Every structure is written in C-alpha cells, then in structure tokens.
C-alpha cells in the first residue's frame, strides 16, 4: 500500500472519499485553497500548478512532497496530468511515465500512437491555419470521391490539450472554416468525422490490467448519460472490454484510470475517439458509484498505487458478478435562452417515478449568459434519475434536455 | 397534483439519509439535493405537514449550518419576503426555516437560542410583512417575479402557518403597522393603501375595541371619508351627487374629508372630485376642504388664483394624494417665495422628455387615462414640496439621493424644482465636484443596478441621475486620507453643509480612532446641554452603522440629523430623517427608533441622544464654533456612549485609543 497519495488538484468529493478510506493523502493545489484546507484539517501543499519555472517544477515539488512521504501522484484534472506524470516518473524510476502523460495531453500524438498500435482512428493531421484545414478537407473530399455539387466531408478541429469538448468545432463545409475558425484556434488537430454510436467507458487499471470496466451510455454528449449501459451496448461488453485492454496495452498504461471515447459502428467495429486519464466530467463517477454501489472516486485514486495488494483491490471494486439493480442517469441543465429571470420546474417532474433529486438554482436578477462558452460551459444544475428500464431512462433524459428550465 | 406519491417521501428520506451521513465537505452539496425534495414536498399540504414534522430535526442535523439561517434568533422578519421571492433553493430553505420556527413557537421542539414567545413573535411579524402571501393576493410585481410553482409553495407555507398560529396577534400588529406607516406621512402611500385594503377585506373590524376604532379611521379615510361618499361609493355616482348638492352639504363633505386627510395623511379620489367642484364654484370652502391652518388660509387668500389653476391642472381621481401635499405646501407658505412661484410656473409649461415620461408612467399603478405624465410630475413635485420628510428610497440603495431631495425641499425648494425641470426635459443633469463638471449622461453606472419603480414620481425622475453623480463624486474622492463623504457631501447637498467633518473610522490604520474625542465633538456640537443651547439651523448628513436586533453590524446607512430637542417627557432626543421609511426597526441593545409619540414631526424618527450617538460614524460640524464647548462634555456621558458602541458594531473593528488631533 502506498505511503501517501498526492492528489493533484482540488476536489472536495475526492477528498471526502479519501477521508472515508482512512488512507494517507495530501492535496496539492493553488494557495487559494490553503485557508479552507487548514480550517478543515485537510493535509495540503500549496503549489503554483499553473507555473513552470526555476521555483515551480516537478523536482521542486518532489522535494516538498517528501515532508508528506508521498509516493504516488494522482491527476484529478486534465491540467495536472503532466505534473502527476512527472512525479510518478520519479517515484517509479521510469522516465517513460512522463512521456506517457504527454501522450494524454497531445491529441495528435495520442492518435498516432493508437494508429501505430492498430486501433481504428479517423484521418487526422496537425493544422496551423485555416488554409491547412481547407487543404485537409479537400484531401478528405478527394478520398471520399466527392462529385461536383456534393456536400463536403465533415472535419472536426480540437485543441491538442483540452478537456472533453472544450474548443471542439465541427466544420461541415469550406465556408464553415471561414466562419467558425478563429486564428487563436491554431495550431490544433484536424480529423475526419467518425461515424458510429458514441459512448465512453471508464477502465480502472492496475498492473496493466483492467480491474473494473464501466460503460457510460451517452444520451446526448455533454448533456445526459446513464450507467450501466443500455441493452445494446451491454451486448457488446466483451468486445468493448477487449478493445479497451488493447488500447491500454498499446499505450503501456500500468496504473490509474482511462476514460476513452469510442464510436461503435453497425459492423461492430470500434473507432477510437480519444482518451483521458483524469476524472471524467458529467458526474459520471457519481452515477457509477450509485449504480455499482462502491466508491468510484476512492477506487480511482487507489488503483494508481503500484503497491496495492490483490485483496485490497478486490475490497475496493464491486464483485465480478455484480449486477446493478437500477439505471442511474442524469441530465445537465443549461439555460436555453440568452436572458432569463426565473427557474421553472415543470409539474410532471414531481411525480415522475424515476426522478430522484436535482441541484438546480434560480438565476439572480437579470442574469445573462456570457457570449463565449467553452465546451458546454458550466451547467446550472443536474437532475438525477433512477429506474429499471434503460429505454424509459433514455426517453426521460432526452425529454428533460429539451425542457426550458430557465425562462 | 394535490396527492403526492409515497415515492416523494421515500426520495426525501433517502436524500436525508445521505445528508446526515455525509462528511462536512460535501454537506453543502447534499443539502442542495435535499432542498430539491423540500421543494417538491412544499407544493402540497401533506408534504408541508411532513416537512413540518422533520423541520426541527433537520435544523439540529445542521442543514442551516454556514447559511444565513444558522442563527434563528438573528433572523429579520422583514427580510423573509425577499428570500421567498429569490426562487429555489433559497425559497425552499426559507420555507423550512419558517416551519422549524413554527415548531419552536408551538413548543413542539426547543431551540437554545430562541424562545417560544420570540418564535411566535417572529412568525407574526413575518406574516405582517407578507400579507400578500398570507391572504393569497400577490401583487403584480410579485406575480411577475415568481413562477407559479414558487408562488404555490409560498401560499402553501402561509396557509399552513396561519392554520397553526393564533391570528389575534396579527391583527393587532397590522393595525400598529398601518398607524406607524401613516404617522410618518410618506409621499408614496401605496403600501399603506394596500395594507388598509387587505385588512378591510380579510379581517372583521366591526367590533368596538381600540384596534377596531383606530383601524376604521384609516379604512374610512380611503373608502368613505364623508357621508356622501358612504352612500355614493361609485366614482360617477359621487360626482353627480356633488353636482346636485347645496352649499351646506358641500361644507359638511369638505369638513369631513379635510379632517380624515389631516388625521391620516391619506387622500381619497372623492376628495379630488369635491375639491375641483369647490375651486370652480365655492372657493371659500377650499380652505375647509384642505383643513388649512391660519398660515395656510392666509396663503390661499393671497395666491388663490395660482393655486386654483394648479389644482384644476393637476388634481384628478387617481392623482388625488397631492391634495395633502398642496395643503402642507400652503401651510409652509412656499407660494410666498418668488423663486418657487417662478419655478412652478416654468414646470407647468415644460415638455417632458420621452424617456422620463416612460419612467414616470412605469411608476404608476393605475393611472387616469386622461392625466398626462406632466400632470403627475407636477402633482409629485407638490407632494415633495409639501412633505419634505416623506421622501423615501423604496427598495433602492439610494439613501443619498433621497436625503438630498428631502434637504433641498426643506431649504431650497426652487432649486429642487429647477433640478426637476432640467432632468424632466433633458433627461440629464450637471453638478460640480471641485473642478469637474459631472454630466450624469456621460457617467457610468451608479449604485443602482435596476431601479425599483415603487417610488414617488419625483424620485423616479431624479434618482437615476443623482445616483450616478453621487457615485462619480465618491469615486473621485476615494483614496484620499479620509472618508470621501468629507468632500462629497459639500458638493452634493450644497452650502448648508458644515465644512468640518469628523469620522471615527481611520482610513490609514483601518481602525476606530479616538472614539471618545469623536463623541465629544458630537456632543459639543449638537447636545443643547453642552453647546450653549444652540439649535441646528440645517439638516446634517450623517453616516451611521446599521445593526440588527442583536446589535450585530449589518452595514452603513445615510441619514440626516434634523434637530436635537427635549421630548414631551423631557428627554433629550435626536430627531432624524431615515430615508428607508422603515418604522419598525430594532437596532439591538434596546435601541429602537420611534416614529411617533416622542415628539416627532411626521416623517421624523427619533432616539435618545446618547443612543443615537452610539451608532454614528461620521458627521459634519463647525470646527470653529465647537472649540469653546468641548471641555464641557462630561466624561461619563462619553463613556456611556463608548460602551454601547463597543458592545455592538464596535466588535467588527479594532479600536485605537490614541488621541487624534481633530
């Protein structure tokens, strides 16, 4: 068992889960959190994680963490993946651990690695300006044997190192490139549109093997998901398990959790979208904890530990034959109007048997949405559902995603 | 919708379990989720009853920890409405808070910090301040602001409370509330009218108790201020009754209405119909109808032509309240001042700027269709001139602007009218601060974010501009060595303000510096026993610490000290204008400003001098005149004030005992 986990980033739910496990940990985050940490007796090391300099670097942080006897670093956020990678390189005496962290932070490098290893990915390229995107789309059109007058092939652009949907743009035509792309988007990754049904999974890895695989059914990306997966994806579980293990092997991941996104085609082919190795958004681990009745956040941290025993691992995760009793889903609510003054909760939600609870908050007077939203922006609250039928769950999530809660 | 399923209760119990078993870190999040169950339960009566049962337990389990509801003894009944209107989850927490207080009031549970009587009293006050919910008659503004669901929750809460508590106490409190509001003679009578109307409709006032009698005076003043109005309650019926009446009937109508107006400060639409008739055909009865004093009668006789024109141009069924202002204006002999006559003459001829017109119309609830914005503005001006102490800030953070209007109305009425003319025609205003001309239209936002239009017409016109200019002056004067008001007050309010300025707060050391010296200057300047019995000539803009009923510091507030005098019982009291028009205040430590019964003129608040002194942090004074009186202020008097201050707002500051060179 690890001497002490260094949690890279501030997350109250994770801290609370760790307190419950009784395992030693220290939180490394910005000095702003120090007063709160002191007040609540949370072991804390203030560090300027947004700075890389003579006084702020992994060697220095390594020295400072000695006081806490830390020997495993756990990235909680996209932005702390390299920090954790660098520290774990030192802890494990393996320089390549840091390189692997870079893999997660550069989507072009990630795709290349996946391609070399034999995963099916789309066509991709690093682009440096609008002309580059146009050239890419043109080559894609050619490859797709476009005839005069036919629509252009879709191209996605995304920053190399951002979480989830942040900075992601879908370009459906040449003119889209002129209209939607900003100079500040570049350089970035351009890739062809992958078809298939999109879903994510969360694979908890220890000693290079999947210890637990969660599959999350996306009803609408960024808005709603539920766990466990519905009937169709469930029938593909073995296939998915195999493919995820393949990805883990290709990337050489030994410890932690990966959160890959896949596109499942009608021919049962899995196209690789991308993967992350931090806590996924959308309250996924919260749903996962409820559905499988274990503490997924604690499990996330603990499976980073190279020295954990098999018994300890078995104690963390649900039993191999565990069958969730219910489907747990949520829908994140965003205002659909630019200007709104009230929170309006529809009557039918009260008596909806699947409804569990929500965290919606009334807007303050005259609240407006700011013009630029990153990714999906911050949602205003979440509605949680629980029930036995995945199809009914899908229907509900679809319905409430369309409802105007903010008017 | 009335029946809720067991599932809802089961969900509540599940969230409750998660809440009680959560660690301190995720407590807030769990509380938010639990609030979503409270939200649903509060929609139905059996849900409300269920919540009621759980409420005290939830309180003990810490659902209010680290929230504004954490200490039930410090809650302010007046603020309940704002929280209920804020929407979920705030409103859901507020509902739960009321329910637990109800349990403490009923003795079903016990809380260390609040007794059953205090809890009962809190609920009664909360009901008085939330009659629209208790009586299920939401105002227009509330209906716009709240969703149907939220309204339903709140209605449900109050019917639950009303079914549990004794209503006698509430009726008594309502009568007192109406009396207190009207005793202050506010310019804006909307709230008083709403309260009186509600009591009339929902309570039995036909008994013979003192409360019934007192209440009926106000009800009659609005609904039947004369025999004629009692019989002919319809507007047109009353008009034809008046047309067909002889002089003796008109005389008795005029006497009755004049009397009710003077007793309550309220005017009915009938009064407007009668007055117009009298001006046209029986001018000798006008002084009776306005219940004028001798000075007022003399003024009427001298300027009856001008005043008659003004009445015919301005007074209408809806624009009737200005009749009281006019009576008071005649009593103040304002028409004898040439500048006032000229300025009023100018005002009657202006063309109102369309933006300003919009603001004026927005502030009216049920305007007469044939009365123009200008007529309302002239009527509003008459009210401000007649009742300088009736100016209020409404629900706006603009005490400074209200204080200014009140001051100009008292000491420079023509300047005020001029200012009204400028803004009404230009929708702009220029004032000078030191060497800068500040043009309101070129300035950024003031303190006002979104104006609450529940304001009198003149305020609606002036406040947006005064507020911006005041805020700009404050910006320009910030960062100097003392409170910016030292410079801003002089520029904002005019030459009546003394140049000397004392503040007990020291900007450089961020502490309370030489409070004893500060208090000594205040006593030597204003207390008649120690300043050679000098009266104040002009109002003095003061800064005070606002504290809650436990003496805990809440914030800062601007008021005007108007005079210091002996009360009817021989006590030296400070009489002041509090522009927030909130009569029932409790500042803690037994300090409760009174608005009548202690020698106050309508609109004044008052406190014993030493108590008042213990809440101020800044005032103006004559630094030259004060010198000869400083040594005469007794040390024990200063100590008394210092102790009260230290025990209350003083706890929020570091106290520096160093002596300051004032």
PDB file of C-alpha atoms in Angstrom, chain A residues 164-349:
ATOM      1  CA  UNK A 164     -13.508  16.923 -23.438  1.00  0.00           C
ATOM      2  CA  UNK A 165     -15.410  19.305 -25.648  1.00  0.00           C
ATOM      3  CA  UNK A 166     -13.502  22.491 -24.865  1.00  0.00           C
ATOM      4  CA  UNK A 167     -12.561  24.223 -28.120  1.00  0.00           C
ATOM      5  CA  UNK A 168     -14.059  21.449 -30.245  1.00  0.00           C
ATOM      6  CA  UNK A 169     -15.549  22.673 -33.539  1.00  0.00           C
ATOM      7  CA  UNK A 170     -17.410  20.723 -36.181  1.00  0.00           C
ATOM      8  CA  UNK A 171     -16.890  22.084 -39.702  1.00  0.00           C
ATOM      9  CA  UNK A 172     -19.387  20.877 -42.272  1.00  0.00           C
ATOM     10  CA  UNK A 173     -18.214  22.844 -45.293  1.00  0.00           C
ATOM     11  CA  UNK A 174     -15.477  25.033 -46.719  1.00  0.00           C
ATOM     12  CA  UNK A 175     -17.440  28.121 -45.771  1.00  0.00           C
ATOM     13  CA  UNK A 176     -17.750  26.840 -42.203  1.00  0.00           C
ATOM     14  CA  UNK A 177     -13.982  27.005 -41.985  1.00  0.00           C
ATOM     15  CA  UNK A 178     -14.006  30.714 -42.736  1.00  0.00           C
ATOM     16  CA  UNK A 179     -16.923  31.411 -40.440  1.00  0.00           C
ATOM     17  CA  UNK A 180     -16.184  29.254 -37.424  1.00  0.00           C
ATOM     18  CA  UNK A 181     -12.405  29.117 -37.185  1.00  0.00           C
ATOM     19  CA  UNK A 182     -10.513  31.779 -35.278  1.00  0.00           C
ATOM     20  CA  UNK A 183      -6.823  32.457 -35.600  1.00  0.00           C
ATOM     21  CA  UNK A 184      -6.473  31.630 -31.938  1.00  0.00           C
ATOM     22  CA  UNK A 185      -7.643  28.061 -32.601  1.00  0.00           C
ATOM     23  CA  UNK A 186      -4.317  27.169 -34.199  1.00  0.00           C
ATOM     24  CA  UNK A 187      -2.263  25.078 -34.113  1.00  0.00           C
ATOM     25  CA  UNK A 188      -4.641  22.211 -33.463  1.00  0.00           C
ATOM     26  CA  UNK A 189      -5.730  18.782 -34.564  1.00  0.00           C
ATOM     27  CA  UNK A 190      -7.976  18.303 -37.582  1.00  0.00           C
ATOM     28  CA  UNK A 191      -9.668  14.964 -38.039  1.00  0.00           C
ATOM     29  CA  UNK A 192     -12.302  13.328 -40.173  1.00  0.00           C
ATOM     30  CA  UNK A 193     -15.741  12.678 -38.776  1.00  0.00           C
ATOM     31  CA  UNK A 194     -16.064   9.258 -37.197  1.00  0.00           C
ATOM     32  CA  UNK A 195     -19.380   7.607 -37.652  1.00  0.00           C
ATOM     33  CA  UNK A 196     -20.980   5.280 -35.162  1.00  0.00           C
ATOM     34  CA  UNK A 197     -22.627   5.405 -31.815  1.00  0.00           C
ATOM     35  CA  UNK A 198     -20.599   7.415 -29.319  1.00  0.00           C
ATOM     36  CA  UNK A 199     -20.056   6.277 -25.755  1.00  0.00           C
ATOM     37  CA  UNK A 200     -17.369   6.439 -23.136  1.00  0.00           C
ATOM     38  CA  UNK A 201     -16.006   3.961 -20.691  1.00  0.00           C
ATOM     39  CA  UNK A 202     -14.034   4.207 -17.523  1.00  0.00           C
ATOM     40  CA  UNK A 203     -11.455   1.484 -17.123  1.00  0.00           C
ATOM     41  CA  UNK A 204      -9.747   1.203 -13.745  1.00  0.00           C
ATOM     42  CA  UNK A 205      -6.254  -0.163 -14.400  1.00  0.00           C
ATOM     43  CA  UNK A 206      -3.769  -1.765 -12.062  1.00  0.00           C
ATOM     44  CA  UNK A 207      -0.608  -3.572 -13.151  1.00  0.00           C
ATOM     45  CA  UNK A 208      -1.646  -3.041 -16.750  1.00  0.00           C
ATOM     46  CA  UNK A 209      -4.911  -4.956 -16.436  1.00  0.00           C
ATOM     47  CA  UNK A 210      -8.473  -3.717 -16.383  1.00  0.00           C
ATOM     48  CA  UNK A 211      -9.770  -4.278 -12.852  1.00  0.00           C
ATOM     49  CA  UNK A 212     -13.180  -2.810 -13.468  1.00  0.00           C
ATOM     50  CA  UNK A 213     -14.838  -1.535 -16.593  1.00  0.00           C
ATOM     51  CA  UNK A 214     -17.704   0.907 -16.521  1.00  0.00           C
ATOM     52  CA  UNK A 215     -19.555   1.761 -19.713  1.00  0.00           C
ATOM     53  CA  UNK A 216     -21.425   5.033 -19.847  1.00  0.00           C
ATOM     54  CA  UNK A 217     -24.294   5.430 -22.224  1.00  0.00           C
ATOM     55  CA  UNK A 218     -24.380   8.904 -23.730  1.00  0.00           C
ATOM     56  CA  UNK A 219     -27.891  10.060 -24.476  1.00  0.00           C
ATOM     57  CA  UNK A 220     -26.607  13.409 -25.624  1.00  0.00           C
ATOM     58  CA  UNK A 221     -22.945  14.245 -25.381  1.00  0.00           C
ATOM     59  CA  UNK A 222     -22.337  16.846 -22.703  1.00  0.00           C
ATOM     60  CA  UNK A 223     -25.944  16.842 -21.560  1.00  0.00           C
ATOM     61  CA  UNK A 224     -27.036  13.456 -20.366  1.00  0.00           C
ATOM     62  CA  UNK A 225     -25.750   9.974 -19.666  1.00  0.00           C
ATOM     63  CA  UNK A 226     -26.634   6.917 -17.659  1.00  0.00           C
ATOM     64  CA  UNK A 227     -24.949   3.932 -16.032  1.00  0.00           C
ATOM     65  CA  UNK A 228     -24.875   0.986 -16.518  1.00  0.00           C
ATOM     66  CA  UNK A 229     -25.092   0.975 -20.298  1.00  0.00           C
ATOM     67  CA  UNK A 230     -28.332   0.059 -22.073  1.00  0.00           C
ATOM     68  CA  UNK A 231     -29.152  -3.306 -23.601  1.00  0.00           C
ATOM     69  CA  UNK A 232     -27.397  -2.826 -26.924  1.00  0.00           C
ATOM     70  CA  UNK A 233     -24.035  -1.703 -25.537  1.00  0.00           C
ATOM     71  CA  UNK A 234     -24.314  -4.334 -22.851  1.00  0.00           C
ATOM     72  CA  UNK A 235     -24.459  -6.999 -25.533  1.00  0.00           C
ATOM     73  CA  UNK A 236     -21.117  -5.667 -26.837  1.00  0.00           C
ATOM     74  CA  UNK A 237     -19.434  -5.635 -23.446  1.00  0.00           C
ATOM     75  CA  UNK A 238     -16.876  -8.342 -24.260  1.00  0.00           C
ATOM     76  CA  UNK A 239     -15.904  -6.633 -27.477  1.00  0.00           C
ATOM     77  CA  UNK A 240     -15.525  -3.336 -25.701  1.00  0.00           C
ATOM     78  CA  UNK A 241     -13.543  -4.900 -22.870  1.00  0.00           C
ATOM     79  CA  UNK A 242     -11.131  -6.457 -25.336  1.00  0.00           C
ATOM     80  CA  UNK A 243     -10.708  -3.224 -27.269  1.00  0.00           C
ATOM     81  CA  UNK A 244     -10.070  -1.171 -24.134  1.00  0.00           C
ATOM     82  CA  UNK A 245      -7.473  -3.679 -22.924  1.00  0.00           C
ATOM     83  CA  UNK A 246      -5.855  -3.425 -26.349  1.00  0.00           C
ATOM     84  CA  UNK A 247      -5.689   0.339 -26.028  1.00  0.00           C
ATOM     85  CA  UNK A 248      -4.207   0.007 -22.529  1.00  0.00           C
ATOM     86  CA  UNK A 249      -1.574  -2.331 -23.870  1.00  0.00           C
ATOM     87  CA  UNK A 250      -0.710  -0.104 -26.819  1.00  0.00           C
ATOM     88  CA  UNK A 251      -0.354   2.943 -24.604  1.00  0.00           C
ATOM     89  CA  UNK A 252       1.515   0.976 -21.972  1.00  0.00           C
ATOM     90  CA  UNK A 253      -0.711   2.187 -19.178  1.00  0.00           C
ATOM     91  CA  UNK A 254       0.003   0.447 -15.894  1.00  0.00           C
ATOM     92  CA  UNK A 255      -1.883   2.335 -13.189  1.00  0.00           C
ATOM     93  CA  UNK A 256      -4.821   4.661 -12.914  1.00  0.00           C
ATOM     94  CA  UNK A 257      -7.971   5.091 -14.885  1.00  0.00           C
ATOM     95  CA  UNK A 258      -8.547   5.728 -18.564  1.00  0.00           C
ATOM     96  CA  UNK A 259     -11.624   7.347 -19.890  1.00  0.00           C
ATOM     97  CA  UNK A 260     -11.689   6.660 -23.666  1.00  0.00           C
ATOM     98  CA  UNK A 261     -14.424   7.671 -26.064  1.00  0.00           C
ATOM     99  CA  UNK A 262     -15.432   5.228 -28.789  1.00  0.00           C
ATOM    100  CA  UNK A 263     -17.668   5.097 -31.803  1.00  0.00           C
ATOM    101  CA  UNK A 264     -19.350   1.736 -32.298  1.00  0.00           C
ATOM    102  CA  UNK A 265     -20.329   1.094 -35.928  1.00  0.00           C
ATOM    103  CA  UNK A 266     -23.099  -1.180 -37.176  1.00  0.00           C
ATOM    104  CA  UNK A 267     -20.473  -3.737 -38.155  1.00  0.00           C
ATOM    105  CA  UNK A 268     -19.304  -3.974 -34.565  1.00  0.00           C
ATOM    106  CA  UNK A 269     -16.158  -2.012 -35.263  1.00  0.00           C
ATOM    107  CA  UNK A 270     -14.892   0.296 -32.576  1.00  0.00           C
ATOM    108  CA  UNK A 271     -13.412   3.570 -33.745  1.00  0.00           C
ATOM    109  CA  UNK A 272     -11.116   5.224 -31.235  1.00  0.00           C
ATOM    110  CA  UNK A 273     -12.025   8.850 -30.493  1.00  0.00           C
ATOM    111  CA  UNK A 274      -9.691   9.929 -27.733  1.00  0.00           C
ATOM    112  CA  UNK A 275      -8.877   9.152 -24.158  1.00  0.00           C
ATOM    113  CA  UNK A 276      -8.159  10.943 -20.935  1.00  0.00           C
ATOM    114  CA  UNK A 277      -6.748   9.707 -17.647  1.00  0.00           C
ATOM    115  CA  UNK A 278      -8.368  12.040 -15.142  1.00  0.00           C
ATOM    116  CA  UNK A 279     -11.798  12.113 -13.531  1.00  0.00           C
ATOM    117  CA  UNK A 280     -14.438  12.354 -16.262  1.00  0.00           C
ATOM    118  CA  UNK A 281     -16.987  15.168 -16.290  1.00  0.00           C
ATOM    119  CA  UNK A 282     -20.742  14.864 -16.220  1.00  0.00           C
ATOM    120  CA  UNK A 283     -20.806  13.427 -12.686  1.00  0.00           C
ATOM    121  CA  UNK A 284     -20.015  10.050 -14.302  1.00  0.00           C
ATOM    122  CA  UNK A 285     -18.175   8.586 -11.318  1.00  0.00           C
ATOM    123  CA  UNK A 286     -21.024   9.688  -9.050  1.00  0.00           C
ATOM    124  CA  UNK A 287     -23.500   7.730 -11.185  1.00  0.00           C
ATOM    125  CA  UNK A 288     -21.061   4.838 -11.378  1.00  0.00           C
ATOM    126  CA  UNK A 289     -20.765   4.744  -7.574  1.00  0.00           C
ATOM    127  CA  UNK A 290     -24.522   4.647  -7.192  1.00  0.00           C
ATOM    128  CA  UNK A 291     -25.123   2.013  -9.844  1.00  0.00           C
ATOM    129  CA  UNK A 292     -22.364  -0.366  -8.748  1.00  0.00           C
ATOM    130  CA  UNK A 293     -22.566   0.501  -5.058  1.00  0.00           C
ATOM    131  CA  UNK A 294     -18.908   1.276  -4.477  1.00  0.00           C
ATOM    132  CA  UNK A 295     -16.854   4.427  -4.036  1.00  0.00           C
ATOM    133  CA  UNK A 296     -15.605   5.073  -7.569  1.00  0.00           C
ATOM    134  CA  UNK A 297     -13.657   8.162  -6.540  1.00  0.00           C
ATOM    135  CA  UNK A 298     -11.682   6.292  -3.897  1.00  0.00           C
ATOM    136  CA  UNK A 299     -11.167   3.450  -6.370  1.00  0.00           C
ATOM    137  CA  UNK A 300      -9.904   5.953  -8.929  1.00  0.00           C
ATOM    138  CA  UNK A 301      -7.239   7.152  -6.516  1.00  0.00           C
ATOM    139  CA  UNK A 302      -6.295   3.777  -5.066  1.00  0.00           C
ATOM    140  CA  UNK A 303      -5.754   1.988  -8.369  1.00  0.00           C
ATOM    141  CA  UNK A 304      -2.891   4.447  -9.043  1.00  0.00           C
ATOM    142  CA  UNK A 305      -0.980   2.598  -6.327  1.00  0.00           C
ATOM    143  CA  UNK A 306       1.633   0.108  -7.673  1.00  0.00           C
ATOM    144  CA  UNK A 307       1.958  -1.492  -4.254  1.00  0.00           C
ATOM    145  CA  UNK A 308      -1.652  -2.242  -3.582  1.00  0.00           C
ATOM    146  CA  UNK A 309      -2.393  -5.947  -2.932  1.00  0.00           C
ATOM    147  CA  UNK A 310      -4.880  -8.092  -4.808  1.00  0.00           C
ATOM    148  CA  UNK A 311      -7.031  -8.392  -1.667  1.00  0.00           C
ATOM    149  CA  UNK A 312      -7.111  -4.657  -1.226  1.00  0.00           C
ATOM    150  CA  UNK A 313      -8.120  -4.249  -4.869  1.00  0.00           C
ATOM    151  CA  UNK A 314     -10.876  -6.778  -4.537  1.00  0.00           C
ATOM    152  CA  UNK A 315     -12.120  -4.897  -1.494  1.00  0.00           C
ATOM    153  CA  UNK A 316     -12.482  -1.693  -3.434  1.00  0.00           C
ATOM    154  CA  UNK A 317     -14.378  -2.830  -6.509  1.00  0.00           C
ATOM    155  CA  UNK A 318     -17.780  -4.465  -6.793  1.00  0.00           C
ATOM    156  CA  UNK A 319     -17.794  -8.238  -7.048  1.00  0.00           C
ATOM    157  CA  UNK A 320     -17.066  -9.626 -10.544  1.00  0.00           C
ATOM    158  CA  UNK A 321     -20.610 -10.885 -10.990  1.00  0.00           C
ATOM    159  CA  UNK A 322     -22.260  -7.780  -9.556  1.00  0.00           C
ATOM    160  CA  UNK A 323     -25.402  -6.777 -11.425  1.00  0.00           C
ATOM    161  CA  UNK A 324     -26.636  -3.198 -10.875  1.00  0.00           C
ATOM    162  CA  UNK A 325     -30.240  -3.088  -9.670  1.00  0.00           C
ATOM    163  CA  UNK A 326     -31.102   0.177 -11.318  1.00  0.00           C
ATOM    164  CA  UNK A 327     -30.028   2.502 -14.075  1.00  0.00           C
ATOM    165  CA  UNK A 328     -28.757   5.837 -12.759  1.00  0.00           C
ATOM    166  CA  UNK A 329     -28.873   8.749 -15.129  1.00  0.00           C
ATOM    167  CA  UNK A 330     -28.552  12.484 -15.088  1.00  0.00           C
ATOM    168  CA  UNK A 331     -29.227  15.409 -17.320  1.00  0.00           C
ATOM    169  CA  UNK A 332     -27.278  18.618 -17.005  1.00  0.00           C
ATOM    170  CA  UNK A 333     -29.384  21.696 -17.433  1.00  0.00           C
ATOM    171  CA  UNK A 334     -28.161  24.704 -19.360  1.00  0.00           C
ATOM    172  CA  UNK A 335     -30.274  27.788 -19.944  1.00  0.00           C
ATOM    173  CA  UNK A 336     -31.535  27.669 -23.499  1.00  0.00           C
ATOM    174  CA  UNK A 337     -32.249  31.373 -23.680  1.00  0.00           C
ATOM    175  CA  UNK A 338     -29.742  34.147 -23.520  1.00  0.00           C
ATOM    176  CA  UNK A 339     -31.693  36.116 -20.988  1.00  0.00           C
ATOM    177  CA  UNK A 340     -33.839  34.617 -18.282  1.00  0.00           C
ATOM    178  CA  UNK A 341     -35.111  35.544 -14.852  1.00  0.00           C
ATOM    179  CA  UNK A 342     -36.747  32.523 -13.316  1.00  0.00           C
ATOM    180  CA  UNK A 343     -36.219  28.871 -12.628  1.00  0.00           C
ATOM    181  CA  UNK A 344     -39.312  26.989 -13.712  1.00  0.00           C
ATOM    182  CA  UNK A 345     -39.548  23.360 -12.666  1.00  0.00           C
ATOM    183  CA  UNK A 346     -42.243  21.542 -14.633  1.00  0.00           C
ATOM    184  CA  UNK A 347     -45.018  19.896 -12.670  1.00  0.00           C
ATOM    185  CA  UNK A 348     -44.569  16.497 -14.291  1.00  0.00           C
ATOM    186  CA  UNK A 349     -41.108  16.157 -12.799  1.00  0.00           C
TER     187      UNK A 349
END
